[in-house]
């Protein structure tokens, strides 16, 4: 009898695990997802400038997930350029407004002309099963400032109860996307060309 109960429990857990990692379409949950961009200062007098922390207020998109064949999985992500917001902890409200205006203006993102930032995956490779999910390399195309460039980065993925959670980090160069890094004082204070993008993307099973 006890053996029967144990077997039944094992089968139930196996069924739950299969359901929790169900193949299909998932929608990105904006409320649970996070994306931040670290912009670092540079130049001879960089001690007089400051780094910037930018966060995305809106993230949308879809994920095609196949736990039995992760190489067949895919993601399509969109961020409205105007939703990128300078939070810059420790800086004055005026400084944050100035950074925001510069970032969304013609000199940087030019959100009026290029309203969306889009990432579309093209390939999944180097898949490794872990205790709580997968580690893999995700390649795709990033369209930023109207310029599309290939990117590739490591990704950690977990699946449970109809929810996917992916965490990763990728660096991009502004100049690769036709953006000239902002500088002042004849270049004595400027921002670095390389941006670090860190994200946690959460998606839920589509009905």
mmCIF file of C-alpha atoms in Angstrom:
data_model
loop_
_atom_site.group_PDB
_atom_site.id
_atom_site.type_symbol
_atom_site.label_atom_id
_atom_site.label_comp_id
_atom_site.label_asym_id
_atom_site.label_seq_id
_atom_site.Cartn_x
_atom_site.Cartn_y
_atom_site.Cartn_z
ATOM 1 C CA UNK A 1 0.000 0.000 0.000
ATOM 2 C CA UNK A 2 2.776 2.400 0.963
ATOM 3 C CA UNK A 3 4.629 1.582 -2.257
ATOM 4 C CA UNK A 4 1.480 2.302 -4.233
ATOM 5 C CA UNK A 5 1.146 5.725 -2.554
ATOM 6 C CA UNK A 6 4.791 6.544 -3.271
ATOM 7 C CA UNK A 7 4.408 5.533 -6.925
ATOM 8 C CA UNK A 8 1.220 7.573 -7.244
ATOM 9 C CA UNK A 9 2.955 10.603 -5.724
ATOM 10 C CA UNK A 10 5.900 10.211 -8.086
ATOM 11 C CA UNK A 11 3.560 10.034 -11.082
ATOM 12 C CA UNK A 12 1.675 13.102 -9.865
ATOM 13 C CA UNK A 13 4.909 15.063 -9.460
ATOM 14 C CA UNK A 14 6.055 13.978 -12.920
ATOM 15 C CA UNK A 15 2.739 15.108 -14.400
ATOM 16 C CA UNK A 16 3.030 18.445 -12.594
ATOM 17 C CA UNK A 17 6.573 18.951 -13.856
ATOM 18 C CA UNK A 18 5.462 18.227 -17.415
ATOM 19 C CA UNK A 19 2.560 20.667 -17.127
ATOM 20 C CA UNK A 20 4.805 23.328 -15.580
ATOM 21 C CA UNK A 21 7.132 23.090 -18.557
ATOM 22 C CA UNK A 22 4.453 22.974 -21.197
ATOM 23 C CA UNK A 23 5.391 23.599 -24.807
ATOM 24 C CA UNK A 24 3.687 26.526 -26.498
ATOM 25 C CA UNK A 25 3.320 30.288 -26.717
ATOM 26 C CA UNK A 26 4.002 32.605 -23.779
ATOM 27 C CA UNK A 27 3.394 36.359 -23.441
ATOM 28 C CA UNK A 28 5.909 38.622 -21.739
ATOM 29 C CA UNK A 29 4.624 39.984 -18.421
ATOM 30 C CA UNK A 30 5.573 43.669 -18.248
ATOM 31 C CA UNK A 31 4.797 43.965 -14.524
ATOM 32 C CA UNK A 32 7.234 41.175 -13.608
ATOM 33 C CA UNK A 33 9.929 41.825 -16.228
ATOM 34 C CA UNK A 34 12.887 44.139 -15.686
ATOM 35 C CA UNK A 35 15.423 45.625 -18.076
ATOM 36 C CA UNK A 36 18.093 48.116 -17.106
ATOM 37 C CA UNK A 37 20.897 49.814 -19.002
ATOM 38 C CA UNK A 38 24.096 50.952 -17.309
ATOM 39 C CA UNK A 39 25.782 53.902 -19.015
ATOM 40 C CA UNK A 40 29.279 54.589 -17.748
ATOM 41 C CA UNK A 41 31.258 57.843 -17.798
ATOM 42 C CA UNK A 42 34.625 58.240 -19.511
ATOM 43 C CA UNK A 43 37.144 60.944 -20.387
ATOM 44 C CA UNK A 44 40.014 62.801 -18.753
ATOM 45 C CA UNK A 45 37.712 64.480 -16.208
ATOM 46 C CA UNK A 46 35.253 61.644 -15.734
ATOM 47 C CA UNK A 47 35.309 62.235 -11.967
ATOM 48 C CA UNK A 48 33.188 65.336 -12.642
ATOM 49 C CA UNK A 49 30.517 63.383 -14.517
ATOM 50 C CA UNK A 50 28.367 60.507 -13.329
ATOM 51 C CA UNK A 51 27.170 57.123 -14.505
ATOM 52 C CA UNK A 52 23.563 56.716 -15.609
ATOM 53 C CA UNK A 53 21.038 54.023 -14.761
ATOM 54 C CA UNK A 54 18.263 53.610 -17.339
ATOM 55 C CA UNK A 55 15.246 51.331 -16.901
ATOM 56 C CA UNK A 56 12.575 50.228 -19.364
ATOM 57 C CA UNK A 57 9.048 50.995 -18.140
ATOM 58 C CA UNK A 58 7.377 48.966 -20.904
ATOM 59 C CA UNK A 59 8.363 45.545 -22.257
ATOM 60 C CA UNK A 60 6.215 43.354 -24.485
ATOM 61 C CA UNK A 61 6.600 40.353 -26.740
ATOM 62 C CA UNK A 62 6.154 36.626 -27.160
ATOM 63 C CA UNK A 63 8.119 33.474 -26.447
ATOM 64 C CA UNK A 64 7.821 30.123 -28.198
ATOM 65 C CA UNK A 65 8.978 27.552 -25.669
ATOM 66 C CA UNK A 66 9.803 23.892 -26.222
ATOM 67 C CA UNK A 67 11.357 22.213 -23.157
ATOM 68 C CA UNK A 68 11.994 18.989 -25.073
ATOM 69 C CA UNK A 69 13.825 20.813 -27.872
ATOM 70 C CA UNK A 70 15.185 24.098 -26.552
ATOM 71 C CA UNK A 71 16.886 24.816 -29.875
ATOM 72 C CA UNK A 72 13.380 25.265 -31.340
ATOM 73 C CA UNK A 73 12.469 27.950 -28.791
ATOM 74 C CA UNK A 74 12.353 31.618 -29.802
ATOM 75 C CA UNK A 75 11.654 35.100 -28.443
ATOM 76 C CA UNK A 76 10.434 38.383 -29.916
ATOM 77 C CA UNK A 77 10.771 41.389 -27.585
ATOM 78 C CA UNK A 78 9.788 45.059 -27.978
ATOM 79 C CA UNK A 79 10.588 48.120 -25.859
ATOM 80 C CA UNK A 80 9.098 51.528 -26.747
ATOM 81 C CA UNK A 81 12.110 53.846 -26.871
ATOM 82 C CA UNK A 82 10.230 56.583 -25.011
ATOM 83 C CA UNK A 83 9.666 54.181 -22.086
ATOM 84 C CA UNK A 84 13.394 54.174 -21.267
ATOM 85 C CA UNK A 85 13.687 56.268 -18.129
ATOM 86 C CA UNK A 86 16.721 57.761 -16.378
ATOM 87 C CA UNK A 87 16.483 56.903 -12.675
ATOM 88 C CA UNK A 88 20.052 57.934 -11.727
ATOM 89 C CA UNK A 89 19.937 57.370 -7.947
ATOM 90 C CA UNK A 90 21.490 60.194 -5.950
ATOM 91 C CA UNK A 91 21.099 62.810 -8.671
ATOM 92 C CA UNK A 92 18.774 65.810 -8.550
ATOM 93 C CA UNK A 93 15.410 65.783 -10.281
ATOM 94 C CA UNK A 94 16.659 68.509 -12.625
ATOM 95 C CA UNK A 95 19.683 66.420 -13.619
ATOM 96 C CA UNK A 96 17.441 63.415 -14.267
ATOM 97 C CA UNK A 97 15.149 65.517 -16.459
ATOM 98 C CA UNK A 98 18.144 66.830 -18.412
ATOM 99 C CA UNK A 99 19.493 63.304 -18.946
ATOM 100 C CA UNK A 100 16.035 62.102 -19.991
ATOM 101 C CA UNK A 101 15.617 64.916 -22.508
ATOM 102 C CA UNK A 102 19.041 64.286 -24.016
ATOM 103 C CA UNK A 103 18.544 60.514 -24.166
ATOM 104 C CA UNK A 104 15.173 60.651 -25.929
ATOM 105 C CA UNK A 105 16.157 63.573 -28.170
ATOM 106 C CA UNK A 106 17.726 63.642 -31.615
ATOM 107 C CA UNK A 107 21.302 63.323 -30.332
ATOM 108 C CA UNK A 108 20.767 59.848 -28.875
ATOM 109 C CA UNK A 109 17.639 57.677 -29.284
ATOM 110 C CA UNK A 110 15.602 60.106 -31.407
ATOM 111 C CA UNK A 111 12.390 58.432 -30.241
ATOM 112 C CA UNK A 112 10.220 60.446 -32.633
ATOM 113 C CA UNK A 113 12.006 58.864 -35.595
ATOM 114 C CA UNK A 114 12.828 55.453 -34.067
ATOM 115 C CA UNK A 115 9.962 54.639 -31.660
ATOM 116 C CA UNK A 116 10.763 50.967 -30.974
ATOM 117 C CA UNK A 117 13.699 48.861 -29.841
ATOM 118 C CA UNK A 118 13.228 45.298 -31.052
ATOM 119 C CA UNK A 119 15.044 42.028 -30.375
ATOM 120 C CA UNK A 120 14.224 38.885 -32.363
ATOM 121 C CA UNK A 121 16.063 35.652 -31.676
ATOM 122 C CA UNK A 122 17.511 33.647 -34.544
ATOM 123 C CA UNK A 123 19.284 30.719 -32.897
ATOM 124 C CA UNK A 124 19.554 28.807 -29.609
ATOM 125 C CA UNK A 125 22.741 26.861 -28.900
ATOM 126 C CA UNK A 126 24.978 25.423 -26.159
ATOM 127 C CA UNK A 127 21.960 24.182 -24.203
ATOM 128 C CA UNK A 128 22.784 22.707 -20.806
ATOM 129 C CA UNK A 129 20.185 21.276 -18.422
ATOM 130 C CA UNK A 130 20.567 22.450 -14.823
ATOM 131 C CA UNK A 131 18.876 21.487 -11.575
ATOM 132 C CA UNK A 132 16.235 24.194 -11.934
ATOM 133 C CA UNK A 133 16.188 24.953 -15.655
ATOM 134 C CA UNK A 134 18.608 25.519 -18.522
ATOM 135 C CA UNK A 135 21.698 27.481 -19.452
ATOM 136 C CA UNK A 136 22.070 28.360 -23.127
ATOM 137 C CA UNK A 137 23.355 30.861 -25.643
ATOM 138 C CA UNK A 138 20.778 33.002 -27.412
ATOM 139 C CA UNK A 139 21.611 34.714 -30.697
ATOM 140 C CA UNK A 140 19.443 37.228 -32.474
ATOM 141 C CA UNK A 141 19.065 40.627 -34.086
ATOM 142 C CA UNK A 142 18.803 43.864 -32.118
ATOM 143 C CA UNK A 143 17.174 46.802 -33.878
ATOM 144 C CA UNK A 144 18.151 49.983 -32.038
ATOM 145 C CA UNK A 145 17.995 53.509 -33.449
ATOM 146 C CA UNK A 146 16.884 52.054 -36.772
ATOM 147 C CA UNK A 147 20.018 49.915 -37.142
ATOM 148 C CA UNK A 148 19.823 46.124 -36.878
ATOM 149 C CA UNK A 149 22.876 44.242 -35.606
ATOM 150 C CA UNK A 150 23.496 40.623 -34.531
ATOM 151 C CA UNK A 151 23.980 39.933 -30.813
ATOM 152 C CA UNK A 152 24.678 36.797 -28.809
ATOM 153 C CA UNK A 153 24.671 36.249 -25.053
ATOM 154 C CA UNK A 154 24.347 33.574 -22.346
ATOM 155 C CA UNK A 155 20.898 33.062 -20.844
ATOM 156 C CA UNK A 156 19.536 31.280 -17.774
ATOM 157 C CA UNK A 157 15.975 29.953 -18.125
ATOM 158 C CA UNK A 158 13.578 28.508 -15.560
ATOM 159 C CA UNK A 159 10.050 27.180 -16.072
ATOM 160 C CA UNK A 160 7.418 26.549 -13.408
ATOM 161 C CA UNK A 161 3.623 26.623 -13.135
ATOM 162 C CA UNK A 162 3.017 28.100 -16.568
ATOM 163 C CA UNK A 163 5.666 30.805 -16.159
ATOM 164 C CA UNK A 164 9.057 31.296 -17.789
ATOM 165 C CA UNK A 165 11.852 33.361 -16.271
ATOM 166 C CA UNK A 166 14.966 34.265 -18.287
ATOM 167 C CA UNK A 167 17.941 36.192 -16.928
ATOM 168 C CA UNK A 168 20.916 37.511 -18.821
ATOM 169 C CA UNK A 169 23.286 40.322 -19.650
ATOM 170 C CA UNK A 170 24.583 41.700 -22.939
ATOM 171 C CA UNK A 171 26.831 44.589 -23.953
ATOM 172 C CA UNK A 172 26.307 46.682 -27.068
ATOM 173 C CA UNK A 173 28.160 49.566 -28.661
ATOM 174 C CA UNK A 174 26.223 52.765 -29.342
ATOM 175 C CA UNK A 175 28.291 53.441 -32.449
ATOM 176 C CA UNK A 176 27.222 50.083 -33.920
ATOM 177 C CA UNK A 177 23.702 51.519 -34.031
ATOM 178 C CA UNK A 178 24.565 54.947 -35.404
ATOM 179 C CA UNK A 179 24.585 56.719 -32.027
ATOM 180 C CA UNK A 180 27.438 59.041 -31.138
ATOM 181 C CA UNK A 181 28.191 58.861 -27.398
ATOM 182 C CA UNK A 182 27.383 62.141 -25.671
ATOM 183 C CA UNK A 183 30.332 64.278 -24.587
ATOM 184 C CA UNK A 184 30.770 67.702 -23.023
ATOM 185 C CA UNK A 185 33.679 70.009 -22.383
ATOM 186 C CA UNK A 186 35.297 69.124 -25.679
ATOM 187 C CA UNK A 187 35.294 65.461 -24.748
ATOM 188 C CA UNK A 188 36.835 65.852 -21.288
ATOM 189 C CA UNK A 189 33.660 64.264 -19.890
ATOM 190 C CA UNK A 190 31.699 61.749 -21.969
ATOM 191 C CA UNK A 191 29.861 58.460 -21.766
ATOM 192 C CA UNK A 192 31.456 55.208 -22.850
ATOM 193 C CA UNK A 193 30.489 53.689 -26.163
ATOM 194 C CA UNK A 194 29.715 50.328 -24.521
ATOM 195 C CA UNK A 195 26.380 49.922 -22.730
ATOM 196 C CA UNK A 196 25.601 47.059 -20.348
ATOM 197 C CA UNK A 197 22.044 45.704 -20.568
ATOM 198 C CA UNK A 198 20.864 43.477 -17.710
ATOM 199 C CA UNK A 199 17.442 41.863 -17.761
ATOM 200 C CA UNK A 200 14.980 39.472 -16.180
ATOM 201 C CA UNK A 201 12.178 38.603 -18.581
ATOM 202 C CA UNK A 202 9.096 36.833 -17.257
ATOM 203 C CA UNK A 203 6.487 35.302 -19.602
ATOM 204 C CA UNK A 204 3.234 33.509 -18.841
ATOM 205 C CA UNK A 205 1.451 30.797 -20.811
ATOM 206 C CA UNK A 206 -0.858 32.278 -23.420
ATOM 207 C CA UNK A 207 -4.486 31.187 -23.220
#
